[in-house]
């Protein structure tokens, strides 16, 4: 059977004060009241049944996840006692699926992006499932067909096409985030795709890779699934490492019996990494202000105004140009949009000056 | 005996969202946690006893006044059912004092300004009490010795000195807010003082003036004091007029038996009319930011940041210059300081777009 695990961990300070400890960006209900997690879930409707969808998240966020995804059985929310990077989310999820269904095939998808069209995403995911079902050793990674020489993503260098799957390629190599020149060269060849950080494989195959590469991890996640009461004891001892470093790169280099292939995603892929990219996804008024929540403006243009401080709060601006205003119950952020990337730096000062509970 | 009435009515939208309906600027606790009302009260310590101090305010604000001035007997807070301009506050207060003490002399003081030094204010007020006690028909108005050709105040044109009171003058005429040129001419003569809107007189004398000028008002306020249960019925029927128009100007023009004299106030007189004047009174950080409440800034200078949204809220700014940021539980205002005077215009839009409860 087919399963999907939505990975929704991490907090991230680049959207502070929207995203805070205890409130990661995937859970922010910024899109007509829906969160990135909810959008990720809705992208799966028609592809798999709700009881075959799992979410791997921080334990602190489990209640919010359950509230936003009431369709999910409660046992399908895997709450990590602490963040241990992507491999352990992937490994634990795979062990959970394998425990339920020894032949289960699982797609690991992210919830950090807004993706359109959804039909194209589903079409690619179906192809990826078919590849994993017909080629038992396949480690399928999804590759976004690049639309720009983006320097914020890793790249996949594709090799020859996989027989029987037009457009699906073996992966020759994983590349780190490139410089501008290198990214432009990648784009010119047409042989490089963005590394989406989404994977499809037989759960047993992924665990088999770990038996070869990180046997302690493989053993630990199997133990956690068999003896859930030991989660708090065992999870924090797992090696902190990304799935790319731990599995995909060694496998693509021939160090395991895994076969790394990539299915292309020809989609609009928008990362919501910071306020500028978030603003592109919000509705805009006639003066180019991107607005979410209750806001009133007078002679303001090109601003991003986000008000999540509640129904009984209004944000009002006069004469602002290209400014960011974010109001939440616990903090107000005002910055020039050109400084939006400095939020992380600001949060460090907030932690120091105002105290950690505000950060 | 001597009495003081602090007039603390009015709401005013120029400090929105700090000042809102139900929260006039005199009650905002912006000065080390003290309000303008509290400062006005503390200016009287040593001059009169607390049970001889009354506050005339809107009924809706009476509880806040009582909380901020716990020293006052409850019966000393006169809560107007609605604002009916300054004359009626003055007239009701005078009737209340006359009812308690037929020979009572009362100073009517405002709570709209920050005044220093307090000793000089008290010295002038003592002189004004002495004038009113020794000259039974005196209507004493306090005149601020001007330090600039301010166009935001009315002026008093002083005439000859009052015998026995050096520096105290009869008033020849009241002048409306002047143009810049006229104000400069006033300043050059040295014969004009700012009209402080503060008065001292025997309560019976003020009521006698009203008997001559506005007999219905005189009768009504006496009835209200004698039959307090009729306040709601009678107060709203009072003529809406200022004390200057109703009494001081006619009396200075010889239309009554009153004697209008002015005692100078040689003080620093700071009106808190808007955010720019408020900011001058707040502490500033090393970058010239005027800050009240919990705030953190990164590369911001010349800003005014006021956070009254509560102890569990922080305001953080990056890269702002000469901006105004105000955070309250119900609203956030962000503006360029050059647009701070447009707040009134904004409030009209807020009322229209977000709804009257936000204005």
XYZ file of C-alpha atoms in Angstrom:
718
model
C 0.000 0.000 0.000
C 0.969 3.634 -0.435
C 1.670 5.983 2.472
C 2.689 9.609 2.723
C 4.569 11.202 5.597
C 4.442 14.985 5.808
C 7.561 16.294 7.515
C 6.696 19.376 9.555
C 9.437 19.894 12.075
C 11.737 22.795 12.716
C 10.974 26.225 14.055
C 13.065 28.743 12.150
C 13.467 32.341 13.186
C 13.263 33.980 9.768
C 9.534 34.553 10.144
C 9.701 35.826 13.708
C 7.451 36.806 15.418
C 5.025 34.666 13.414
C 7.202 31.618 13.863
C 8.413 31.212 17.403
C 9.496 28.377 19.570
C 6.331 26.327 19.800
C 4.949 27.729 16.590
C 6.894 26.721 13.472
C 6.139 28.310 10.150
C 4.398 25.221 8.764
C 1.614 25.742 11.300
C 1.000 29.448 10.658
C -2.496 29.853 9.262
C -1.610 32.588 6.817
C -3.274 31.433 3.628
C -6.967 32.164 3.904
C -6.740 30.710 7.375
C -4.877 27.610 6.182
C -1.334 26.689 7.127
C 1.435 25.304 4.928
C 0.819 21.973 6.684
C -2.858 22.080 5.766
C -1.965 22.964 2.172
C 0.479 20.034 2.097
C -2.274 17.742 3.372
C -4.808 19.000 0.839
C -2.318 18.338 -1.967
C -2.643 14.645 -1.114
C -6.420 14.407 -1.342
C -7.302 11.762 -3.927
C -3.799 10.311 -3.863
C -3.931 8.377 -0.574
C -6.539 7.921 2.148
C -6.234 10.016 5.330
C -5.403 6.972 7.450
C -2.354 6.386 5.230
C -1.095 9.926 5.811
C 1.284 10.528 8.724
C 2.833 13.736 10.015
C 6.235 13.824 11.652
C 6.595 16.927 13.778
C 7.892 18.177 17.089
C 5.931 16.810 20.029
C 5.164 20.364 21.176
C 3.302 20.944 17.917
C 1.312 17.695 17.908
C -1.852 19.258 19.315
C -1.802 22.024 16.720
C -1.250 19.464 13.972
C -4.221 17.412 15.209
C -6.411 20.522 15.255
C -5.400 21.547 11.735
C -5.762 18.033 10.332
C -8.836 16.621 12.076
C -9.130 13.936 9.360
C -5.989 12.160 10.607
C -6.169 9.271 13.072
C -4.402 10.410 16.222
C -1.813 7.652 15.969
C -0.644 9.064 12.644
C 1.030 12.042 14.268
C 4.623 11.218 15.157
C 5.843 13.718 17.725
C 9.610 13.901 18.046
C 10.829 14.588 21.591
C 13.381 16.920 20.019
C 14.591 17.836 16.534
C 17.368 15.489 15.334
C 17.604 16.643 11.683
C 15.830 15.095 8.717
C 17.292 11.568 8.695
C 15.724 10.594 11.978
C 12.280 11.902 11.001
C 12.594 9.885 7.810
C 13.953 6.784 9.552
C 11.346 6.737 12.321
C 8.529 7.304 9.804
C 9.798 4.496 7.587
C 10.013 2.154 10.551
C 6.463 3.076 11.544
C 5.158 2.360 8.042
C 7.115 -0.895 7.779
C 5.666 -1.947 11.132
C 2.118 -1.425 9.813
C 2.763 -2.813 6.337
C 5.930 -4.790 5.516
C 5.480 -3.932 1.819
C 4.482 -0.304 2.389
C 5.779 2.302 -0.010
C 6.142 5.710 1.502
C 6.477 9.227 0.128
C 8.223 11.703 2.411
C 6.985 15.193 1.540
C 7.816 18.612 2.942
C 5.446 21.324 4.071
C 7.726 24.318 3.562
C 6.464 25.350 0.158
C 3.444 26.489 -1.748
C 3.126 24.329 -4.858
C 1.015 24.690 -7.966
C -0.568 23.177 -9.926
C -1.529 20.450 -7.492
C -2.482 18.084 -10.358
C 1.072 18.132 -11.656
C 2.418 17.459 -8.168
C 0.097 14.466 -7.814
C 1.006 13.192 -11.283
C 4.723 13.204 -10.394
C 4.086 11.593 -7.038
C 2.114 8.794 -8.733
C 5.007 8.178 -11.117
C 7.390 8.109 -8.148
C 5.202 5.541 -6.371
C 5.142 3.399 -9.527
C 8.943 3.569 -9.805
C 9.365 2.531 -6.162
C 6.834 -0.274 -6.525
C 8.383 -1.704 -9.682
C 12.036 -1.230 -8.710
C 12.414 -2.553 -5.144
C 15.817 -0.954 -4.505
C 14.789 2.471 -5.799
C 15.444 5.529 -3.650
C 13.348 8.070 -5.491
C 14.031 11.737 -4.974
C 11.831 14.391 -6.505
C 13.587 17.016 -8.625
C 11.980 20.379 -9.287
C 12.584 21.515 -12.853
C 14.355 24.834 -12.201
C 12.899 28.104 -13.445
C 15.822 30.274 -12.325
C 19.480 29.909 -11.259
C 18.411 29.799 -7.614
C 21.317 29.764 -5.171
C 19.205 28.784 -2.180
C 18.642 25.151 -3.153
C 20.806 22.090 -3.606
C 20.821 20.549 -7.105
C 20.625 17.016 -8.511
C 22.736 16.142 -11.540
C 20.689 13.655 -13.487
C 22.203 10.775 -15.437
C 20.584 8.339 -17.890
C 16.839 7.765 -18.130
C 15.364 4.839 -16.212
C 14.047 2.199 -18.685
C 10.258 2.205 -18.869
C 9.866 5.550 -17.121
C 10.167 8.386 -19.637
C 11.539 11.534 -17.993
C 12.721 9.684 -14.885
C 16.491 9.649 -14.497
C 19.154 8.086 -12.401
C 20.977 10.635 -10.230
C 24.671 11.037 -10.907
C 25.419 13.399 -8.077
C 23.998 15.684 -5.387
C 25.310 19.246 -5.438
C 25.434 21.740 -2.556
C 23.854 25.180 -2.919
C 25.857 26.706 -5.801
C 27.255 30.176 -6.474
C 25.368 32.338 -8.945
C 27.729 31.458 -11.826
C 27.561 27.752 -11.114
C 23.767 27.874 -10.849
C 23.575 29.605 -14.226
C 25.807 26.944 -15.738
C 23.580 24.210 -14.242
C 20.504 25.850 -15.719
C 22.125 26.136 -19.160
C 22.846 22.379 -19.374
C 19.248 21.369 -18.622
C 20.666 18.396 -16.650
C 20.170 19.780 -13.132
C 17.060 19.808 -10.990
C 16.442 21.432 -7.630
C 16.655 18.987 -4.763
C 13.143 19.108 -3.354
C 13.953 17.115 -0.235
C 11.031 14.813 -1.027
C 11.508 11.064 -1.357
C 9.603 7.923 -2.261
C 10.754 4.402 -1.402
C 9.680 1.096 0.018
C 9.923 1.583 3.787
C 11.855 -1.675 4.048
C 14.318 -0.481 1.397
C 15.104 2.722 3.313
C 15.621 0.712 6.503
C 17.883 -1.655 4.571
C 20.012 1.289 3.452
C 20.351 2.331 7.087
C 21.359 -1.213 8.049
C 24.308 -0.714 5.694
C 25.136 2.931 6.501
C 23.963 3.706 10.035
C 23.066 0.382 11.702
C 22.612 1.999 15.125
C 19.964 4.321 13.711
C 18.190 1.461 11.950
C 18.105 -0.576 15.115
C 16.975 2.325 17.265
C 14.005 3.334 15.106
C 12.832 -0.284 14.916
C 13.024 -0.455 18.721
C 11.079 2.789 19.098
C 8.271 1.457 16.924
C 8.152 -1.870 18.776
C 8.447 -0.246 22.233
C 6.970 3.263 21.949
C 7.471 3.876 25.674
C 11.218 4.082 25.008
C 10.885 7.011 22.571
C 12.114 9.646 25.032
C 15.034 7.521 26.054
C 16.187 6.531 22.571
C 15.299 9.331 20.156
C 17.641 11.956 21.643
C 20.571 9.559 21.196
C 20.140 9.312 17.419
C 22.904 10.754 15.253
C 21.985 14.251 14.056
C 22.336 14.156 10.265
C 20.408 14.979 7.113
C 18.924 12.314 4.890
C 20.956 13.593 1.933
C 24.274 13.215 3.737
C 23.321 9.965 5.457
C 21.688 8.061 2.608
C 21.205 9.762 -0.743
C 24.782 10.835 -1.384
C 26.455 7.559 -0.326
C 23.855 5.556 -2.268
C 24.271 7.667 -5.413
C 28.050 7.166 -5.061
C 27.523 3.389 -5.176
C 28.299 2.750 -1.511
C 25.046 0.777 -1.030
C 22.797 -1.430 -3.104
C 20.286 1.422 -3.414
C 19.389 2.903 -6.777
C 18.983 6.680 -6.618
C 16.597 7.982 -9.246
C 14.758 11.239 -9.651
C 11.245 12.017 -10.863
C 10.813 15.549 -12.165
C 8.334 17.971 -10.667
C 7.382 20.567 -13.294
C 5.682 22.844 -10.818
C 5.724 26.351 -9.418
C 7.668 25.838 -6.213
C 7.634 28.656 -3.735
C 9.629 28.413 -0.620
C 8.236 30.407 2.291
C 11.606 31.081 3.808
C 11.194 34.704 4.785
C 8.787 37.600 4.683
C 9.605 38.640 1.127
C 8.759 35.209 -0.266
C 5.752 34.949 2.021
C 4.473 38.295 0.764
C 4.448 37.041 -2.823
C 1.800 34.540 -1.785
C -0.504 36.987 -0.008
C -3.283 39.012 -1.618
C -2.232 42.549 -2.574
C -4.285 45.735 -2.498
C -4.360 48.401 -5.220
C -1.241 50.049 -3.782
C 0.820 46.894 -3.844
C 0.494 46.235 -0.131
C 0.440 42.542 0.738
C -2.006 42.166 3.563
C -3.037 39.331 5.863
C -5.448 40.045 8.694
C -7.220 43.209 9.768
C -5.346 46.253 8.480
C -6.066 49.817 7.428
C -3.674 52.065 5.548
C -3.381 55.694 4.540
C -0.935 56.562 1.749
C 1.059 53.362 2.214
C 2.461 51.392 -0.694
C 4.548 48.296 -1.314
C 4.235 47.199 2.291
C 3.764 43.781 3.842
C 1.314 43.896 6.723
C 0.556 40.728 8.655
C -1.770 40.899 11.617
C -2.301 37.735 13.602
C -2.898 39.546 16.891
C -6.525 38.504 16.942
C -9.937 39.598 15.721
C -10.007 42.509 18.136
C -6.816 44.087 16.865
C -6.248 46.391 13.902
C -2.967 47.414 12.290
C -2.988 50.915 10.814
C -0.268 52.603 8.795
C 0.326 56.099 7.446
C 2.793 57.047 4.755
C 4.831 53.853 4.778
C 6.665 52.591 1.707
C 8.212 49.161 1.390
C 7.914 48.387 5.066
C 7.125 45.208 6.908
C 4.713 45.295 9.827
C 3.915 42.111 11.721
C 1.643 42.101 14.758
C 1.110 39.039 16.929
C -0.202 38.744 20.485
C 3.308 38.667 21.912
C 5.309 40.857 19.559
C 5.244 43.619 16.983
C 7.909 43.746 14.274
C 8.444 46.799 12.100
C 11.243 46.880 9.549
C 12.150 48.192 6.174
C 11.547 45.336 3.726
C 15.176 45.593 2.677
C 16.065 44.530 6.213
C 13.648 41.608 6.382
C 16.521 39.125 6.160
C 17.978 40.577 9.357
C 15.129 39.239 11.459
C 17.309 36.402 12.717
C 19.834 38.947 13.978
C 17.039 40.893 15.644
C 15.677 37.801 17.363
C 19.059 37.260 18.996
C 18.811 40.780 20.426
C 15.220 40.227 21.503
C 16.282 37.074 23.334
C 19.086 38.971 25.050
C 17.270 42.202 25.888
C 13.627 41.257 26.333
C 14.175 37.661 27.378
C 14.027 34.194 25.836
C 10.254 33.911 26.149
C 9.856 36.586 23.464
C 12.167 34.922 20.948
C -11.015 77.497 52.222
C -9.093 76.672 49.081
C -10.131 73.997 46.596
C -8.724 72.742 43.322
C -10.681 71.104 40.523
C -8.678 69.165 37.968
C -10.486 69.168 34.631
C -9.861 65.882 32.866
C -12.532 65.472 30.241
C -12.283 64.993 26.508
C -11.046 62.067 24.491
C -9.082 63.375 21.526
C -7.989 61.274 18.587
C -4.560 62.782 18.014
C -2.940 60.164 20.243
C -4.842 57.219 18.785
C -4.585 54.333 19.494
C -3.350 55.309 22.959
C -6.289 57.635 23.443
C -9.541 56.068 22.413
C -13.128 56.473 23.324
C -13.142 55.452 26.965
C -9.477 56.258 27.411
C -8.629 59.955 27.138
C -5.063 61.112 26.975
C -5.073 62.466 30.544
C -5.405 58.913 31.834
C -2.612 57.335 29.786
C 0.083 56.116 32.136
C 2.983 57.083 29.939
C 5.325 58.865 32.314
C 7.085 56.256 34.400
C 3.703 54.639 34.805
C 2.022 57.911 35.772
C -0.655 59.709 33.780
C -1.014 63.411 33.053
C -3.863 63.356 35.579
C -1.609 61.844 38.220
C 1.077 64.447 37.416
C -1.551 67.211 37.724
C -2.563 65.808 41.107
C 1.015 65.559 42.352
C 1.607 69.191 41.384
C -0.925 70.122 44.084
C 0.704 68.244 46.958
C 1.434 70.726 49.733
C -0.907 73.309 48.245
C -4.280 71.842 49.264
C -5.361 68.716 51.104
C -6.604 65.734 49.052
C -10.161 66.148 50.296
C -10.180 69.647 48.809
C -9.170 68.355 45.385
C -11.911 67.413 42.944
C -11.692 65.928 39.464
C -14.240 66.702 36.792
C -14.186 64.022 34.116
C -16.411 61.909 31.917
C -18.437 59.396 33.908
C -16.963 56.583 31.841
C -13.506 57.501 33.150
C -14.483 57.866 36.821
C -13.265 54.397 37.805
C -9.896 54.949 36.160
C -9.586 58.313 37.894
C -10.370 56.730 41.257
C -7.745 54.051 40.640
C -5.094 56.572 39.643
C -5.888 58.922 42.532
C -6.626 56.613 45.479
C -6.061 59.554 47.871
C -9.266 61.271 46.731
C -12.583 60.770 48.559
C -14.938 59.081 46.134
C -17.401 61.987 46.248
C -14.727 64.294 44.840
C -14.919 62.765 41.387
C -17.532 64.561 39.305
C -18.486 62.337 36.400
C -20.194 64.163 33.564
C -22.848 62.076 31.799
C -21.523 63.566 28.558
C -19.029 66.232 27.517
C -20.669 69.703 27.297
C -17.525 71.820 26.791
C -15.529 73.568 29.493
C -18.079 76.007 30.917
C -20.297 73.297 32.290
C -17.442 71.428 33.930
C -16.395 74.714 35.510
C -19.925 75.699 36.504
C -20.834 72.335 38.030
C -17.546 72.219 39.930
C -18.061 75.750 41.261
C -21.581 74.894 42.393
C -20.255 71.776 44.122
C -17.588 73.779 45.980
C -20.057 76.556 46.886
C -22.420 73.912 48.242
C -19.678 72.581 50.538
C -18.251 75.971 51.487
C -20.083 79.209 50.727
C -16.792 81.130 50.865
C -14.788 78.506 48.985
C -12.144 79.724 46.554
C -11.482 77.314 43.741
C -8.693 76.848 41.218
C -9.674 75.135 37.993
C -6.589 73.445 36.545
C -6.050 71.403 33.416
C -4.335 68.038 33.062
C -3.258 68.335 29.431
C 0.279 69.512 30.015
C 3.529 68.617 31.630
C 4.685 71.557 33.739
C 8.005 72.360 35.369
C 9.230 73.489 37.767
C 6.388 72.493 40.046
C 7.544 74.994 42.714
C 6.986 77.892 40.316
C 3.542 76.549 39.403
C 2.609 76.345 43.079
C 3.987 79.833 43.738
C 1.776 81.315 40.977
C -1.252 79.386 42.151
C -0.758 80.712 45.713
C -0.625 84.263 44.367
C -3.808 83.581 42.364
C -5.562 82.280 45.497
C -4.465 85.403 47.404
C -5.788 87.659 44.630
C -9.145 85.875 44.605
C -9.361 85.972 48.410
C -8.566 89.668 48.698
C -10.564 90.852 45.667
C -14.013 89.234 45.883
C -15.016 89.947 42.267
C -11.744 88.694 40.763
C -11.830 86.198 37.933
C -8.219 85.116 37.866
C -6.841 83.484 34.754
C -3.332 82.079 34.641
C -1.121 83.345 31.843
C 1.899 81.380 30.713
C 4.838 83.650 29.941
C 5.471 82.694 26.308
C 8.801 81.244 25.237
C 7.979 81.133 21.511
C 5.470 82.633 19.048
C 3.238 79.564 19.421
C 0.252 79.537 17.090
C -1.539 76.744 18.902
C -2.634 78.734 21.949
C -4.947 81.685 22.606
C -3.293 84.776 24.077
C -4.175 87.251 26.849
C -3.362 90.937 26.324
C -2.522 92.243 29.743
C -3.349 95.776 30.894
C -2.300 97.664 34.039
C -0.863 95.986 37.119
C -3.213 95.136 39.979
C -2.345 97.262 43.034
C -0.619 95.284 45.766
C 0.166 92.318 43.482
C 3.375 92.956 41.603
C 3.413 91.170 38.244
C -0.351 90.517 38.304
C -2.241 92.391 35.615
C -5.763 93.140 34.557
C -6.660 91.521 31.235
C -7.500 93.901 28.411
C -8.538 91.286 25.882
C -8.565 87.580 25.006
C -7.117 86.751 21.587
C -7.840 83.705 19.449
C -4.999 81.483 18.199
C -2.931 83.894 16.069
C -1.111 83.580 12.771
C 2.667 83.249 12.904
C 3.236 86.937 12.173
C 0.722 88.065 14.781
C 2.198 85.692 17.355
C 5.660 87.129 16.692
C 4.328 90.648 17.140
C 2.690 89.582 20.439
C 5.950 88.130 21.666
C 7.882 91.293 20.731
C 5.647 93.555 22.857
C 6.042 91.447 26.004
C 2.384 92.244 26.839
C 0.871 88.918 25.811
C 0.674 85.669 27.721
C -0.568 82.280 26.626
C -4.078 81.551 27.834
C -3.534 78.524 30.066
C -7.225 77.756 30.479
C -6.690 77.669 34.245
C -8.729 79.869 36.559
C -9.044 80.849 40.208
C -12.103 82.535 41.759
C -14.493 82.437 44.626
C -17.016 79.760 43.662
C -19.825 82.157 44.537
C -18.323 84.819 42.278
C -18.240 82.505 39.272
C -21.856 81.510 39.906
C -22.762 85.182 40.185
C -21.223 85.813 36.769
C -23.379 83.022 35.369
C -26.461 84.559 37.008
C -25.759 87.595 34.856
C -24.652 85.871 31.642
C -26.256 82.406 31.506
C -28.915 82.276 34.242
C -30.265 78.907 33.031
C -26.833 77.338 33.460
C -26.420 78.867 36.916
C -29.790 77.558 38.017
C -29.215 74.115 36.519
C -25.847 73.477 38.165
C -27.225 74.589 41.541
C -30.128 72.158 41.072
C -27.757 69.316 40.126
C -25.754 69.829 43.306
C -28.869 69.996 45.465
C -30.580 67.064 43.720
C -27.811 64.825 42.365
C -30.356 62.268 41.142
C -31.322 64.770 38.413
C -27.807 64.903 36.918
C -28.625 62.704 33.926
C -31.779 64.629 33.209
C -30.322 68.135 33.480
C -26.663 68.000 32.479
C -27.258 67.111 28.819
C -29.524 70.162 28.466
C -26.765 72.625 29.386
C -25.594 75.039 26.684
C -22.410 73.744 25.071
C -19.916 76.599 25.354
C -16.378 77.272 26.536
C -15.623 79.179 29.714
C -13.687 81.795 27.738
C -16.593 82.606 25.439
C -19.218 82.340 28.144
C -17.556 84.247 30.973
C -14.007 85.512 30.552
C -14.476 87.488 27.339
C -17.766 89.177 28.303
C -16.381 89.971 31.754
C -13.135 91.392 30.383
C -15.268 93.530 28.026
C -17.073 95.045 31.017
C -20.388 93.258 30.508
C -20.451 91.963 34.108
C -19.215 93.146 37.478
C -16.370 90.642 37.323
C -12.759 91.761 37.320
C -10.589 89.708 34.965
C -6.977 89.578 36.076
C -4.099 87.339 35.160
C -1.313 85.850 37.242
C 1.766 84.892 35.239
C 3.102 81.359 35.126
C 6.822 81.475 34.356
C 7.057 77.751 33.683
C 7.981 75.227 31.054
C 4.568 74.381 29.647
C 4.399 71.353 27.409
C 1.204 70.439 25.775
C 0.836 66.740 25.017
C -1.266 67.283 21.946
C 0.256 64.725 19.626
C 2.971 62.118 19.356
C 5.746 64.562 18.516
C 5.153 66.622 21.665
C 4.633 63.453 23.703
C 7.952 62.081 22.450
C 9.832 65.105 23.792
C 8.783 64.040 27.268
C 9.833 60.401 26.991
C 13.293 59.011 27.777
C 15.520 58.663 24.723
C 18.124 56.009 23.990
C 21.598 56.627 22.561
C 20.212 56.658 19.012
C 17.603 59.296 19.721
C 14.739 56.845 19.935
C 12.054 57.888 22.399
C 10.838 54.719 24.031
C 8.043 53.840 26.435
C 7.399 50.203 27.273
C 9.182 47.021 26.213
C 11.041 47.587 22.950
C 14.104 46.302 21.137
C 15.710 47.929 18.132
C 18.353 47.141 15.559
C 19.810 50.068 13.580
C 16.857 52.321 14.301
C 17.224 56.020 15.047
C 15.050 59.017 15.764
C 11.999 56.851 16.282
C 9.171 57.066 18.769
C 8.195 53.631 20.075
C 5.355 53.310 22.550
C 4.310 49.879 23.702
C 1.320 49.646 26.002
C 0.249 46.230 24.748
C 1.138 44.598 28.036
C 4.051 43.037 29.871
C 3.990 40.004 27.609
C 4.459 41.968 24.399
C 7.636 43.283 22.796
C 8.003 45.793 19.958
C 11.032 45.207 17.755
C 12.297 47.363 14.915
C 14.982 47.052 12.253
C 16.401 49.881 10.187
C 13.731 52.466 10.946
C 14.442 56.194 10.916
C 12.078 58.832 12.225
C 9.164 56.467 12.500
C 6.380 56.197 15.005
C 5.354 52.769 16.295
C 2.541 52.459 18.802
C 1.321 49.094 20.031
C -1.747 48.681 22.238
C -3.881 45.615 22.915
C -6.413 46.670 20.276
C -4.330 48.423 17.656
C -0.913 48.902 16.130
C -0.020 52.216 14.507
C 3.020 52.640 12.295
C 3.719 55.936 10.569
C 6.486 58.189 9.452
C 6.873 60.824 12.179
C 6.251 63.491 9.549
C 2.766 62.033 9.186
C 2.005 61.864 12.909
C -0.444 64.768 12.618
C -2.511 62.720 10.168
C -3.572 60.263 12.839
C -6.985 61.926 13.088
C -7.489 61.334 9.368
C -6.428 57.725 9.799
C -8.828 57.175 12.683
C -11.706 58.207 10.430
C -10.637 55.494 7.981
C -10.213 52.960 10.777
C -13.743 53.730 11.970
C -15.074 53.262 8.439
C -13.087 50.200 7.387
C -12.428 48.244 10.582
C -15.425 49.489 12.538
C -16.204 52.045 15.249
C -15.014 49.822 18.091
C -11.430 50.223 16.867
C -11.530 54.033 16.724
